[in-house]
Coordinates of N, CA, C and O in Angstrom, one line a residue:
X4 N -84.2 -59.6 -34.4 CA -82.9 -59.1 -34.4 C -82.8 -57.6 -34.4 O -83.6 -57.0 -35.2
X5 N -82.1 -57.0 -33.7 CA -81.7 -55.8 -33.3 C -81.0 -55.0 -34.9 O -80.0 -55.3 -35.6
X6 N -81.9 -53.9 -35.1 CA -81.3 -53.1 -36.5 C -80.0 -52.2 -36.0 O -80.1 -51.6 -34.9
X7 N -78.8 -52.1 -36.9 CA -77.2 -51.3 -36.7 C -78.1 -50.1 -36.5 O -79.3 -50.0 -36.8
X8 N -77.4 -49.4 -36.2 CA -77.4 -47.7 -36.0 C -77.3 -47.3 -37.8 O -78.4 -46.7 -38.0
X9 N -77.0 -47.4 -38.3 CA -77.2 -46.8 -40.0 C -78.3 -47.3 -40.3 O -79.0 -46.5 -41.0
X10 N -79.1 -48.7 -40.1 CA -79.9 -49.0 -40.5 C -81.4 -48.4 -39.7 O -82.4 -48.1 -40.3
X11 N -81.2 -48.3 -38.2 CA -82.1 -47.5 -37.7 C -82.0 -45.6 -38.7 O -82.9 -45.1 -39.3
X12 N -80.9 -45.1 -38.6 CA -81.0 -43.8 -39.1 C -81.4 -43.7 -40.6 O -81.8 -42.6 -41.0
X13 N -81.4 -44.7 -41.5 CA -81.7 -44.9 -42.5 C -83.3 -44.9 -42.4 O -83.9 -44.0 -43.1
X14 N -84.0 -45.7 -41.8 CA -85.5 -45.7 -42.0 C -85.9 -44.3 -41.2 O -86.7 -43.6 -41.9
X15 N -85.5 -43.8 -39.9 CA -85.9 -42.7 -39.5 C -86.0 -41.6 -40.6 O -87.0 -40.8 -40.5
X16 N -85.1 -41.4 -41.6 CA -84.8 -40.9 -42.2 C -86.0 -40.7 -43.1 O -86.6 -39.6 -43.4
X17 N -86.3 -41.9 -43.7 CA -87.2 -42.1 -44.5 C -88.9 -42.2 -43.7 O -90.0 -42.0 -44.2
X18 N -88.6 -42.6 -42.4 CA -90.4 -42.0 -42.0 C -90.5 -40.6 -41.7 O -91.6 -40.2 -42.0
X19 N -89.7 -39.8 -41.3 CA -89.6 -38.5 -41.1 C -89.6 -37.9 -42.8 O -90.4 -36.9 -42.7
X20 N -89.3 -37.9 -43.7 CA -89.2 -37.4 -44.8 C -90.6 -38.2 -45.7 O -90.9 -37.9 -46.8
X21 N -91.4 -39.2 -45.0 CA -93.0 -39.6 -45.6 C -93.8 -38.8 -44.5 O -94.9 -38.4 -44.7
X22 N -93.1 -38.7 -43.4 CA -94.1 -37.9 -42.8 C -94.7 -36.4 -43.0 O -95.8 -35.9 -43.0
X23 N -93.0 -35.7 -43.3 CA -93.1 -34.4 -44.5 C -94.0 -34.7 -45.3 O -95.1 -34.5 -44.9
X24 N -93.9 -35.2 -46.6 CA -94.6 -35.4 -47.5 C -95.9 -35.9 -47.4 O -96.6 -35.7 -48.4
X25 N -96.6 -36.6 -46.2 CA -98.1 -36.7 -45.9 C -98.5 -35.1 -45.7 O -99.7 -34.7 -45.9
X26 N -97.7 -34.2 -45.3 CA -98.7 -33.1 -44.8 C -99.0 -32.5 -46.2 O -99.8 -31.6 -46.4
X27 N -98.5 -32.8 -46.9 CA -98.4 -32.3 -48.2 C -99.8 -32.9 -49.5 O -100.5 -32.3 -50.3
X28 N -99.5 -34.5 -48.9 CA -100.3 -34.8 -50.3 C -101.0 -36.5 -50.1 O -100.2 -37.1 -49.5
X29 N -101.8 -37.1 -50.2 CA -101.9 -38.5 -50.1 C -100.7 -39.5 -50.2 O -99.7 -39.4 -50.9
X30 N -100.8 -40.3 -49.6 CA -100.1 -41.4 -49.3 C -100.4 -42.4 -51.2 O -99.5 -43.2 -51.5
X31 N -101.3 -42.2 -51.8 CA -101.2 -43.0 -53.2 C -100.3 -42.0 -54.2 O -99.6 -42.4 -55.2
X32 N -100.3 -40.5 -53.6 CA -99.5 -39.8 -54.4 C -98.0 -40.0 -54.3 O -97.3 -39.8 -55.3
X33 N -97.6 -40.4 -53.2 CA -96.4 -40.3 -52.5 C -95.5 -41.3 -53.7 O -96.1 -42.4 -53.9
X34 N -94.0 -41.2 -54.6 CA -93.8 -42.0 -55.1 C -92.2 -41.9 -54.2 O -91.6 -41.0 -53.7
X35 N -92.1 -43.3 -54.3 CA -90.7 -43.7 -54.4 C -89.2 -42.5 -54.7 O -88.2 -42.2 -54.0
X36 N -89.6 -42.2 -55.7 CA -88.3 -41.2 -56.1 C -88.5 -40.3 -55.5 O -87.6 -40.0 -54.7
X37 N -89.4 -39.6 -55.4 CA -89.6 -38.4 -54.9 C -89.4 -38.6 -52.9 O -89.2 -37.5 -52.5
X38 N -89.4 -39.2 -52.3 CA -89.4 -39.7 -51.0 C -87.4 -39.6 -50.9 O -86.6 -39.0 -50.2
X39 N -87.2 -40.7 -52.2 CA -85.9 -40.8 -51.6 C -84.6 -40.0 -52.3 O -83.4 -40.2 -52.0
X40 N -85.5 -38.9 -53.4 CA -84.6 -37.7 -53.4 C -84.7 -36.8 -52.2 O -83.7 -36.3 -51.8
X41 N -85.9 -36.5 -51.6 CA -86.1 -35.5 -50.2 C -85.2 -36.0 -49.2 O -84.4 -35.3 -48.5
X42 N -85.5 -37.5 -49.2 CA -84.7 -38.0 -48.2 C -83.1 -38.0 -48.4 O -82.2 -37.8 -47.5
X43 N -83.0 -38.1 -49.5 CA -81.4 -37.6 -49.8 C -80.8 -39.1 -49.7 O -79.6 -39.2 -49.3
X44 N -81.6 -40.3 -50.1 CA -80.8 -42.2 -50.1 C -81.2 -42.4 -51.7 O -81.9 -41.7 -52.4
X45 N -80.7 -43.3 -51.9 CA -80.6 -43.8 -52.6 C -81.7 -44.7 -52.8 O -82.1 -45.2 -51.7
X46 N -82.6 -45.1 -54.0 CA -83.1 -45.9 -54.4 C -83.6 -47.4 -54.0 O -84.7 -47.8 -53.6
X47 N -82.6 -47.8 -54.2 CA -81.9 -49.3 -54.2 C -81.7 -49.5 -52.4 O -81.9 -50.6 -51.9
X48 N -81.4 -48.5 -51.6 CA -81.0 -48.7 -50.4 C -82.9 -48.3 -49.8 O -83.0 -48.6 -48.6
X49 N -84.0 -47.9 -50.4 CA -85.1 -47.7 -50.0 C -85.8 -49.5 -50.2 O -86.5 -50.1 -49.5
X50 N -85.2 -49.8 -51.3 CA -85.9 -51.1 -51.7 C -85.3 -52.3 -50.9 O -86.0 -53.3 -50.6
X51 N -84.0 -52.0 -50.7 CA -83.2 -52.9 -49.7 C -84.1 -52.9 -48.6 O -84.4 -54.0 -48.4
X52 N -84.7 -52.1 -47.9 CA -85.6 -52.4 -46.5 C -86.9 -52.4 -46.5 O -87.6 -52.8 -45.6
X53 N -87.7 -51.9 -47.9 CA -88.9 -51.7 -48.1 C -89.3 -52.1 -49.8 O -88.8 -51.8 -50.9
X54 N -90.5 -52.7 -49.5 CA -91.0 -53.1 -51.4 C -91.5 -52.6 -51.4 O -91.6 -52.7 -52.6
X55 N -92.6 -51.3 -51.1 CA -93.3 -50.4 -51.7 C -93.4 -49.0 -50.4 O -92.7 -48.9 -49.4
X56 N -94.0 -48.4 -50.6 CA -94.4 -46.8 -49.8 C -95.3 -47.4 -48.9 O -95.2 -47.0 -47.7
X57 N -96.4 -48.6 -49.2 CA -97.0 -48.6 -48.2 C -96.3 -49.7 -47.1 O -96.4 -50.0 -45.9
X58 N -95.7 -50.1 -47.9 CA -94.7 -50.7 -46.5 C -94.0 -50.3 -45.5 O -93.8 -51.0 -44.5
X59 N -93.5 -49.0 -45.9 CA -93.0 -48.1 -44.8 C -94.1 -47.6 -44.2 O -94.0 -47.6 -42.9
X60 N -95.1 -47.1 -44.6 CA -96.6 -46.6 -44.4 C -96.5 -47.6 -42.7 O -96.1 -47.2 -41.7
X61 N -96.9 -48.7 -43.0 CA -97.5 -50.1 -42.5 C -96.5 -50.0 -41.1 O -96.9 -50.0 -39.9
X62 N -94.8 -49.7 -41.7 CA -94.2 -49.5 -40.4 C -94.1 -47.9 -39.1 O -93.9 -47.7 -37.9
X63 N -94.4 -47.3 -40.2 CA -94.5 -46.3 -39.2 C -95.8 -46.2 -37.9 O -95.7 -45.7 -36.8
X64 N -96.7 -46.8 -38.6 CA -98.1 -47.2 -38.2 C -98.0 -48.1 -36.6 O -98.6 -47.8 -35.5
X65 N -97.3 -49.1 -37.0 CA -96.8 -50.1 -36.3 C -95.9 -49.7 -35.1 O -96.0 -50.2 -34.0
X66 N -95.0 -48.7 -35.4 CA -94.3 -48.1 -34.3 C -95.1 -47.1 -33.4 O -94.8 -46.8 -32.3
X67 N -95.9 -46.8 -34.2 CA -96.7 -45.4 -33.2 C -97.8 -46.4 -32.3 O -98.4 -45.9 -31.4
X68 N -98.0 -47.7 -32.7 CA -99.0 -48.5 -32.2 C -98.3 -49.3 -31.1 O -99.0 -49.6 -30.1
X69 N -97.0 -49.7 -31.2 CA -96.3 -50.1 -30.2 C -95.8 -49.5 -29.2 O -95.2 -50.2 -28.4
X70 N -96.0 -47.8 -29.2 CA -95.8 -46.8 -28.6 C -97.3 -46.9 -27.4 O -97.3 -47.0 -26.2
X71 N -98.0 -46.9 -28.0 CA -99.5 -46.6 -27.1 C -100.1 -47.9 -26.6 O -100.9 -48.1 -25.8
X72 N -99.3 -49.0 -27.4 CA -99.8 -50.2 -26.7 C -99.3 -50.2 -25.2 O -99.9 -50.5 -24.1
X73 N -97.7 -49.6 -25.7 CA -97.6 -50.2 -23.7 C -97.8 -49.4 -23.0 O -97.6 -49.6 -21.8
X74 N -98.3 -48.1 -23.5 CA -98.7 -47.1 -22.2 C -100.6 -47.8 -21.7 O -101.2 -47.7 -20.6
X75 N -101.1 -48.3 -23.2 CA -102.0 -48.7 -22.7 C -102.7 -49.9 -22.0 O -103.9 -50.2 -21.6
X76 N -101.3 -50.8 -22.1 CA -101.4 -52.0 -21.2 C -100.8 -52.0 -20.4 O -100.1 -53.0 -20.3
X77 N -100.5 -50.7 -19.3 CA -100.3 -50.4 -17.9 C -101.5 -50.6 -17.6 O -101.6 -51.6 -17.0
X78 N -103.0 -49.8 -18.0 CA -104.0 -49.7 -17.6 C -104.8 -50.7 -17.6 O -105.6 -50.8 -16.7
X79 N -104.9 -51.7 -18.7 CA -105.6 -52.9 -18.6 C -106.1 -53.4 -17.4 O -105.2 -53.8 -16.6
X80 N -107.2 -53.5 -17.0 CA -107.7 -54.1 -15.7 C -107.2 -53.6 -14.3 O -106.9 -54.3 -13.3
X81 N -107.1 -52.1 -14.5 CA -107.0 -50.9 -13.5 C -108.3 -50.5 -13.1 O -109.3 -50.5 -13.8
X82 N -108.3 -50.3 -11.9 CA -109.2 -49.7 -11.7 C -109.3 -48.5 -10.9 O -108.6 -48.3 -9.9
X83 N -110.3 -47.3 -11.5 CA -110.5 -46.1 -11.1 C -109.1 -45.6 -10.1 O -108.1 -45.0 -10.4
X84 N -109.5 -46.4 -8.3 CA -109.0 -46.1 -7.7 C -107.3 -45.8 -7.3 O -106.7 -45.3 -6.4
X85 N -107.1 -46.4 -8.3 CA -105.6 -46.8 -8.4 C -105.2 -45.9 -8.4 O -105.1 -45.4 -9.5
X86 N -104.4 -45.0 -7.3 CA -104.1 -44.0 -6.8 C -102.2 -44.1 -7.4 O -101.6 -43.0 -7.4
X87 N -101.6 -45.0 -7.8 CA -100.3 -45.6 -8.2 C -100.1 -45.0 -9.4 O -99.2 -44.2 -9.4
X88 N -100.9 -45.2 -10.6 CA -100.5 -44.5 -12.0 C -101.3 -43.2 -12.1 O -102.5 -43.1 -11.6
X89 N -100.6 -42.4 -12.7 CA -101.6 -41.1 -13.4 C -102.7 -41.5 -14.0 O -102.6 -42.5 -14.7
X90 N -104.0 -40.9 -13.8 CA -104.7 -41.1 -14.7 C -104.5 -41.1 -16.1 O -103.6 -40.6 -16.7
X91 N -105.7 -42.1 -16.8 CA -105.0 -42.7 -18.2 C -105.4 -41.6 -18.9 O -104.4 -41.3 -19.6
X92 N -106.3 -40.6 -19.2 CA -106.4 -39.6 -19.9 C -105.1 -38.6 -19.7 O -104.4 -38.4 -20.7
X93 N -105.0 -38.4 -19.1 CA -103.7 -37.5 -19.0 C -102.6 -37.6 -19.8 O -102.1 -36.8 -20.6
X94 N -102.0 -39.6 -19.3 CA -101.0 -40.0 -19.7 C -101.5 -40.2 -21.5 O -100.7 -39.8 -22.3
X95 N -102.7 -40.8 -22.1 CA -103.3 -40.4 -23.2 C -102.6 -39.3 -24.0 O -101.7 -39.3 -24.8
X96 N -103.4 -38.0 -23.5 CA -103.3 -36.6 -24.2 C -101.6 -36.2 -24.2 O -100.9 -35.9 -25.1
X97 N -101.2 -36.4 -22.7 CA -99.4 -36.6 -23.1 C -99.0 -37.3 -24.3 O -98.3 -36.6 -25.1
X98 N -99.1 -38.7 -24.9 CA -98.6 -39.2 -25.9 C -99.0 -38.7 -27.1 O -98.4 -38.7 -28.2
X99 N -100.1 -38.2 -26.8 CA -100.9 -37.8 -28.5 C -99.9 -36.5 -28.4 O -99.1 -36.4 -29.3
X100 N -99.8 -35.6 -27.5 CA -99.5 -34.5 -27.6 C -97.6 -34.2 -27.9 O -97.1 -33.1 -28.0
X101 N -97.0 -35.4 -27.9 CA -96.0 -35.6 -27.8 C -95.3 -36.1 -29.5 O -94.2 -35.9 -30.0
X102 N -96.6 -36.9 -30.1 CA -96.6 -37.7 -31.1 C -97.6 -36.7 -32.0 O -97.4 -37.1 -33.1
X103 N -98.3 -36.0 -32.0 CA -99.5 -34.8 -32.6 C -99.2 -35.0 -33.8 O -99.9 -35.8 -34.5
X104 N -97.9 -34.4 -34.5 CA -98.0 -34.5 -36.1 C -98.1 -35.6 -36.9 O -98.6 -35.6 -38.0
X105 N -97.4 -36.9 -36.3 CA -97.6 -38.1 -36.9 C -98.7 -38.6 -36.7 O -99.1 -39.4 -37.6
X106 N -99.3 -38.5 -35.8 CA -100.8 -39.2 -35.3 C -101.9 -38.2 -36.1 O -102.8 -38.7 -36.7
X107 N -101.7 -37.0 -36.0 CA -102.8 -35.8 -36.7 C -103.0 -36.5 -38.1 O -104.0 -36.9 -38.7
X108 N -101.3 -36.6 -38.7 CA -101.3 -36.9 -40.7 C -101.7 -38.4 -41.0 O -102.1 -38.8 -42.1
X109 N -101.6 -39.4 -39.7 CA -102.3 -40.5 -39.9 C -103.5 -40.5 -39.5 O -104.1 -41.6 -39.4
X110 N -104.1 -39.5 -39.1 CA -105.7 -39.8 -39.0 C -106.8 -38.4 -39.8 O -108.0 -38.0 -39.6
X111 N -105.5 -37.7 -40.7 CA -105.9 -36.5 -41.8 C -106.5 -37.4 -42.8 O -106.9 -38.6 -42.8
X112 N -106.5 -36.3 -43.8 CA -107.7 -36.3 -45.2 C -106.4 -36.9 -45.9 O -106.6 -37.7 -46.8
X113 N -104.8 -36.6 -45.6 CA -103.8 -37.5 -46.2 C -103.5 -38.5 -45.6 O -102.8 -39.3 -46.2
X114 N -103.7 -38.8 -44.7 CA -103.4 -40.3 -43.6 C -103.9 -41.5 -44.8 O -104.1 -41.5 -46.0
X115 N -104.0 -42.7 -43.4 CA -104.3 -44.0 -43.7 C -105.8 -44.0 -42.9 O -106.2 -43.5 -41.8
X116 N -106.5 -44.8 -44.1 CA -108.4 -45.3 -43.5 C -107.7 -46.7 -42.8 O -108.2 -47.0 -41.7
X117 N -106.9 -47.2 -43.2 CA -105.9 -48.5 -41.7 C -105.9 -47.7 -40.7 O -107.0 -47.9 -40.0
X118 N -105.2 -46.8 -40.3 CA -104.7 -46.7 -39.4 C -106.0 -45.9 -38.1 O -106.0 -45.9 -36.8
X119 N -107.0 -45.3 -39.1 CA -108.2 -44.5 -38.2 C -108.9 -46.0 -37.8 O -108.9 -46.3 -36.6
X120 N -109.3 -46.8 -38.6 CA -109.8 -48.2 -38.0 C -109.0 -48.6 -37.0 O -109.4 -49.0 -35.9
X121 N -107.7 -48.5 -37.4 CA -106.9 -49.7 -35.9 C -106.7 -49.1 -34.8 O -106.7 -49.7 -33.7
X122 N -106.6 -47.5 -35.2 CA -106.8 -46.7 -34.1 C -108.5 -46.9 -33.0 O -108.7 -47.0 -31.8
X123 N -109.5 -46.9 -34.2 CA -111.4 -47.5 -33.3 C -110.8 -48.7 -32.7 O -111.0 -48.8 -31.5
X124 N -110.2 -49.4 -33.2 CA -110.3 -50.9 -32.8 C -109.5 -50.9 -31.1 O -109.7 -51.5 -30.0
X125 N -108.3 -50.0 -31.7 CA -107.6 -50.1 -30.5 C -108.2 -49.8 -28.6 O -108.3 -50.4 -27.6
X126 N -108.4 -48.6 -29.0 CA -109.4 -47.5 -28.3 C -110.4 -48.6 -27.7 O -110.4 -49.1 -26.6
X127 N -111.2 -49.0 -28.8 CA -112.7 -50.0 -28.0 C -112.5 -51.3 -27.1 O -113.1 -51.8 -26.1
X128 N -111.2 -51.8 -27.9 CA -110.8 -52.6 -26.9 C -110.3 -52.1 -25.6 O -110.7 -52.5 -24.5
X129 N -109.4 -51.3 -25.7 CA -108.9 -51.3 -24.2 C -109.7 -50.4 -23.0 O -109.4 -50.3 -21.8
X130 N -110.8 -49.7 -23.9 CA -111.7 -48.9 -23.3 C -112.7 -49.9 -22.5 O -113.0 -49.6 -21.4
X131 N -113.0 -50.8 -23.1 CA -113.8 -51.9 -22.6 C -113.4 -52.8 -21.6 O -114.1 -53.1 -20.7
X132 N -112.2 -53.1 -21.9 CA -111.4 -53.8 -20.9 C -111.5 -53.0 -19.4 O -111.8 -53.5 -18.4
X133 N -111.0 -51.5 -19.8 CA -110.9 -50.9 -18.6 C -112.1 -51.1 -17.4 O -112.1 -51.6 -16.3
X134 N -113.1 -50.4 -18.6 CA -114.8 -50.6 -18.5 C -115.5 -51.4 -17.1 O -116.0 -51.1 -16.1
X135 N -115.2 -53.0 -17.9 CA -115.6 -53.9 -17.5 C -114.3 -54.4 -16.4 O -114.3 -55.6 -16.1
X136 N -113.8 -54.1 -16.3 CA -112.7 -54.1 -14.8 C -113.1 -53.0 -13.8 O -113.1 -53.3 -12.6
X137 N -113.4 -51.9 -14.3 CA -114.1 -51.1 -13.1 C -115.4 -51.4 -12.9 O -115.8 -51.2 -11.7
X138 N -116.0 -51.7 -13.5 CA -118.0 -51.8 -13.7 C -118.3 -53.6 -14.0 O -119.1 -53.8 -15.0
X139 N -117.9 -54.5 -13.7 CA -118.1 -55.5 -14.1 C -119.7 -56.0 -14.1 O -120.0 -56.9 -14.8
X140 N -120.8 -55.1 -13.0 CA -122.2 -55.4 -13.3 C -122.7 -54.9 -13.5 O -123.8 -54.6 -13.0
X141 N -122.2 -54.1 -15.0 CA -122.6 -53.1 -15.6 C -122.8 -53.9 -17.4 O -121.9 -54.5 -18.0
X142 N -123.9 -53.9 -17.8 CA -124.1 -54.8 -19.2 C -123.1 -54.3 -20.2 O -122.6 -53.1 -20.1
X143 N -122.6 -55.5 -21.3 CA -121.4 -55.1 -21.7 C -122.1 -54.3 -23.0 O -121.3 -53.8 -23.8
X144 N -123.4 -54.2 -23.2 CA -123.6 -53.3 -24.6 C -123.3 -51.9 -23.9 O -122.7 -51.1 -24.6
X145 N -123.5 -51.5 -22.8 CA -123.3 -50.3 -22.2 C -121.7 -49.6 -22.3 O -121.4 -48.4 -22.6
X146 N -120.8 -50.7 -22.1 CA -119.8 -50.7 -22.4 C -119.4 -50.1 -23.4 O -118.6 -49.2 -23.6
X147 N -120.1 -50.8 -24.3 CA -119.8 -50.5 -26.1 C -120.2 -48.9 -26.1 O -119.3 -48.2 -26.5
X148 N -121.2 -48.5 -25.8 CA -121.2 -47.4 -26.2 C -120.8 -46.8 -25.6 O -120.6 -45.9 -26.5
X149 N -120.3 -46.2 -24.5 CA -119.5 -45.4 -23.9 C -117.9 -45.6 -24.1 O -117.1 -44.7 -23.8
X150 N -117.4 -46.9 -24.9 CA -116.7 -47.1 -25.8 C -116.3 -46.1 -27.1 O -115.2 -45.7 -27.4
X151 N -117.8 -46.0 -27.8 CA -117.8 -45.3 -29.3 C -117.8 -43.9 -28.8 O -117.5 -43.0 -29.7
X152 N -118.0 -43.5 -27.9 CA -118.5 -42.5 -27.3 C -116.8 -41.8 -27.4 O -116.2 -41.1 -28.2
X153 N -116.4 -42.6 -26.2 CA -114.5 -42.4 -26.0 C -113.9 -42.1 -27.6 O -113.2 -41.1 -27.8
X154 N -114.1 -42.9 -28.4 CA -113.5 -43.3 -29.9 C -113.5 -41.7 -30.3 O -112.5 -41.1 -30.1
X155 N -114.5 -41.1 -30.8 CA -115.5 -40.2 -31.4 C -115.0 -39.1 -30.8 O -114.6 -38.2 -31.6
X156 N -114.8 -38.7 -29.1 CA -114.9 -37.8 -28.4 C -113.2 -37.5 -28.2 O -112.9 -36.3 -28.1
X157 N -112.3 -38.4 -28.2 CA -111.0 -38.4 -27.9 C -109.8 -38.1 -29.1 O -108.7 -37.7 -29.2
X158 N -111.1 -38.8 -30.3 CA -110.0 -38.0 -31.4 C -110.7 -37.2 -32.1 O -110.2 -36.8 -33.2
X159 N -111.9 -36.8 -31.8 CA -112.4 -35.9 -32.5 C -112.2 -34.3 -31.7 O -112.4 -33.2 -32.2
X160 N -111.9 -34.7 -30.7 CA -110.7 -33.6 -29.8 C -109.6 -33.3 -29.8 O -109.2 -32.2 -29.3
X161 N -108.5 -34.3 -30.5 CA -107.5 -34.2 -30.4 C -107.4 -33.4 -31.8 O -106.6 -32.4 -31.9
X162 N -108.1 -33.6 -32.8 CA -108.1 -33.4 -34.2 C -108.9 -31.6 -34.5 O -108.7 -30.8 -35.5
X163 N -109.4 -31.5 -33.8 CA -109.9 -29.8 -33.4 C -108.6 -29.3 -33.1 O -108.0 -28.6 -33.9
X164 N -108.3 -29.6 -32.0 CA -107.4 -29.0 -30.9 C -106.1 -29.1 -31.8 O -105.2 -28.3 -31.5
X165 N -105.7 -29.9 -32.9 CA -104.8 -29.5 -33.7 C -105.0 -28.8 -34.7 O -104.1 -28.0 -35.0
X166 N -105.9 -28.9 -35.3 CA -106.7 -28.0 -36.7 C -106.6 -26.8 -36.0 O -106.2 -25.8 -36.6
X167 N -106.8 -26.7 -34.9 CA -107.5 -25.0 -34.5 C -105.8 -24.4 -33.6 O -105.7 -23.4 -33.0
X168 N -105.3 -25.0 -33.8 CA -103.5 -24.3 -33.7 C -102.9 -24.2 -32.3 O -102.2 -23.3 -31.9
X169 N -103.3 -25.6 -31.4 CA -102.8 -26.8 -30.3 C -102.6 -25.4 -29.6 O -101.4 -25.0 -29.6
X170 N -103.6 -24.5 -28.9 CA -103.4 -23.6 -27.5 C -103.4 -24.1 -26.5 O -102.9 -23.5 -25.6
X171 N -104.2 -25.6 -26.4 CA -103.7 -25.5 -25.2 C -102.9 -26.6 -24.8 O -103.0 -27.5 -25.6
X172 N -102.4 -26.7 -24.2 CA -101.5 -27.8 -23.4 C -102.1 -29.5 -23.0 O -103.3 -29.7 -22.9
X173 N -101.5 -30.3 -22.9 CA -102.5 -31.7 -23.2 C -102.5 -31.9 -21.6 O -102.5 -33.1 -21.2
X174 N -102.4 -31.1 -20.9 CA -103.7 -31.2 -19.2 C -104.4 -30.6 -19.9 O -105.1 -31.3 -20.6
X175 N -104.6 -29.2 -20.0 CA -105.8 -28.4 -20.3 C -106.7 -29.8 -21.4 O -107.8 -30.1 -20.8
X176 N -106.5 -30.4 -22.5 CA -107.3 -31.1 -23.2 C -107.6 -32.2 -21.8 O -108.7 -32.3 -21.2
X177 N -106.6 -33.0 -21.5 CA -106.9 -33.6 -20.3 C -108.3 -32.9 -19.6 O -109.5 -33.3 -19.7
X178 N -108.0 -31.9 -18.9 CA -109.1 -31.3 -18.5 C -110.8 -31.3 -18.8 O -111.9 -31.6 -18.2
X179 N -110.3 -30.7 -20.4 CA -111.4 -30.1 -20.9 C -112.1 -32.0 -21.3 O -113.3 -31.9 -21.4
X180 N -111.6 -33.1 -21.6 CA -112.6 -34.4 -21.5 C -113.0 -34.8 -20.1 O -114.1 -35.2 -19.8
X181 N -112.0 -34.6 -19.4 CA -112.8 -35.3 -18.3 C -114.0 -34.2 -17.5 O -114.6 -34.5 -16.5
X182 N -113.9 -33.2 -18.0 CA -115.1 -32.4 -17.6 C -116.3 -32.7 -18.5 O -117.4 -32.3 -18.1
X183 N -116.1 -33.3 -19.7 CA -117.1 -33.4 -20.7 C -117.6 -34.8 -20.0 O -118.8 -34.9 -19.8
X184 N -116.7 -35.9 -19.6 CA -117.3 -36.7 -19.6 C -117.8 -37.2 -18.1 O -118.3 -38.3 -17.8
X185 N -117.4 -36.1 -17.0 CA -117.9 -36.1 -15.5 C -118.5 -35.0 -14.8 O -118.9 -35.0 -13.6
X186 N -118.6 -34.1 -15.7 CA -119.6 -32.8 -15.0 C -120.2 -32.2 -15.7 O -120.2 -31.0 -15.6
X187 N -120.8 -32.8 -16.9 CA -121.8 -32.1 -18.0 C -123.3 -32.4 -17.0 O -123.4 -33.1 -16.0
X188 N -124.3 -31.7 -17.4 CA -124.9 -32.5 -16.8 C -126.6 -32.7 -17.4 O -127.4 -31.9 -17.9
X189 N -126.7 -33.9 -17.3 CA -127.1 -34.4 -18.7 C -129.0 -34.0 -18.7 O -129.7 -34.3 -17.8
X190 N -129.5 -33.2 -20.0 CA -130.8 -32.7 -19.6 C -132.1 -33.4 -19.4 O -131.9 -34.3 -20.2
X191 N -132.7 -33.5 -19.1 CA -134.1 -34.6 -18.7 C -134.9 -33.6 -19.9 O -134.9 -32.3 -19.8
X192 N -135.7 -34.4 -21.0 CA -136.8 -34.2 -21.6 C -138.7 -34.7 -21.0 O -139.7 -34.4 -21.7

């Protein structure tokens, strides 16, 4: 069932005013009162849609994952050549780069260890999926690791590139992976 307009502005309210407060401090620190004095609600109207912090936690989580699900099940069983959608890195670093602060504080030293897992989980599956739709006689342990590879390499870039004060633009990051991962060139020992 579809939430009223007070009731959507009411929780916005309150993930935007936990999302303040993550840049600030842990999510176990985070209490109730303190959320819904920032937020400027009432108590009782916090408990009315939520039984604890991490339940809002749980939904914010959920919305940013329902966000990247459907950009990322355009690409499902795409292949390379598909001249029809933008490349998925691109369209990728656009969403991150769009969503940066909530995605940065859920995968910070104050985030959620949920959300950096569901984030691996999400990534490997659809990386693989892709994978094995473009490369299908290609062995699936190969997959996997060019998988962990993606995981490791795509937020351990995105997570620089915001630490170090987001100069460049999410083509330029666009850029700067798919050069890492199509024109390095790899050394023979």
């Amino acid at each position: 069932m579809k939430e009223n307009r007070s009731v959507q502005k009411t929780k916005r309210n309150l993930k935007d005013t936990l999302i303040q407060l993550l840049k600030e401090k842990s999510i176990h620190q985070v209490k109730v009162k303190e959320l819904t004095e920032k937020a400027d609600i009432n108590r009782g109207t916090f408990y009315f849609h939520y039984s604890d912090i991490y339940e809002l936690l749980d939904e914010l989580e959920d919305d940013v994952f329902t966000e990247l699900e459907s950009l990322f099940d355009q690409y499902d069983g795409v292949l390379p050549e598909d001249t029809v959608k933008p490349p998925l890195l691109e369209v990728l670093f656009s969403s991150l780069f769009e969503k940066r602060d909530i995605i940065y504080i859920l995968l910070g030293p104050n985030g959620s260890r949920s959300f950096s897992s569901r984030i691996d989980g999400w990534v490997d599956y659809h990386s693989r999926n892709i994978l094995q739709s473009a490369f299908p006689q290609v062995d699936p342990d190969y997959h996997r690791l060019v998988s962990a590879f993606l995981i490791r390499g795509v937020i351990g870039t995105f997570k620089t590139w915001y630490e170090t004060g987001q100069k460049q633009t999410h083509q330029e990051l666009t850029d700067i992976i798919r050069k890492i991962i199509w024109n390095t060139p790899a050394k023979r020992t």
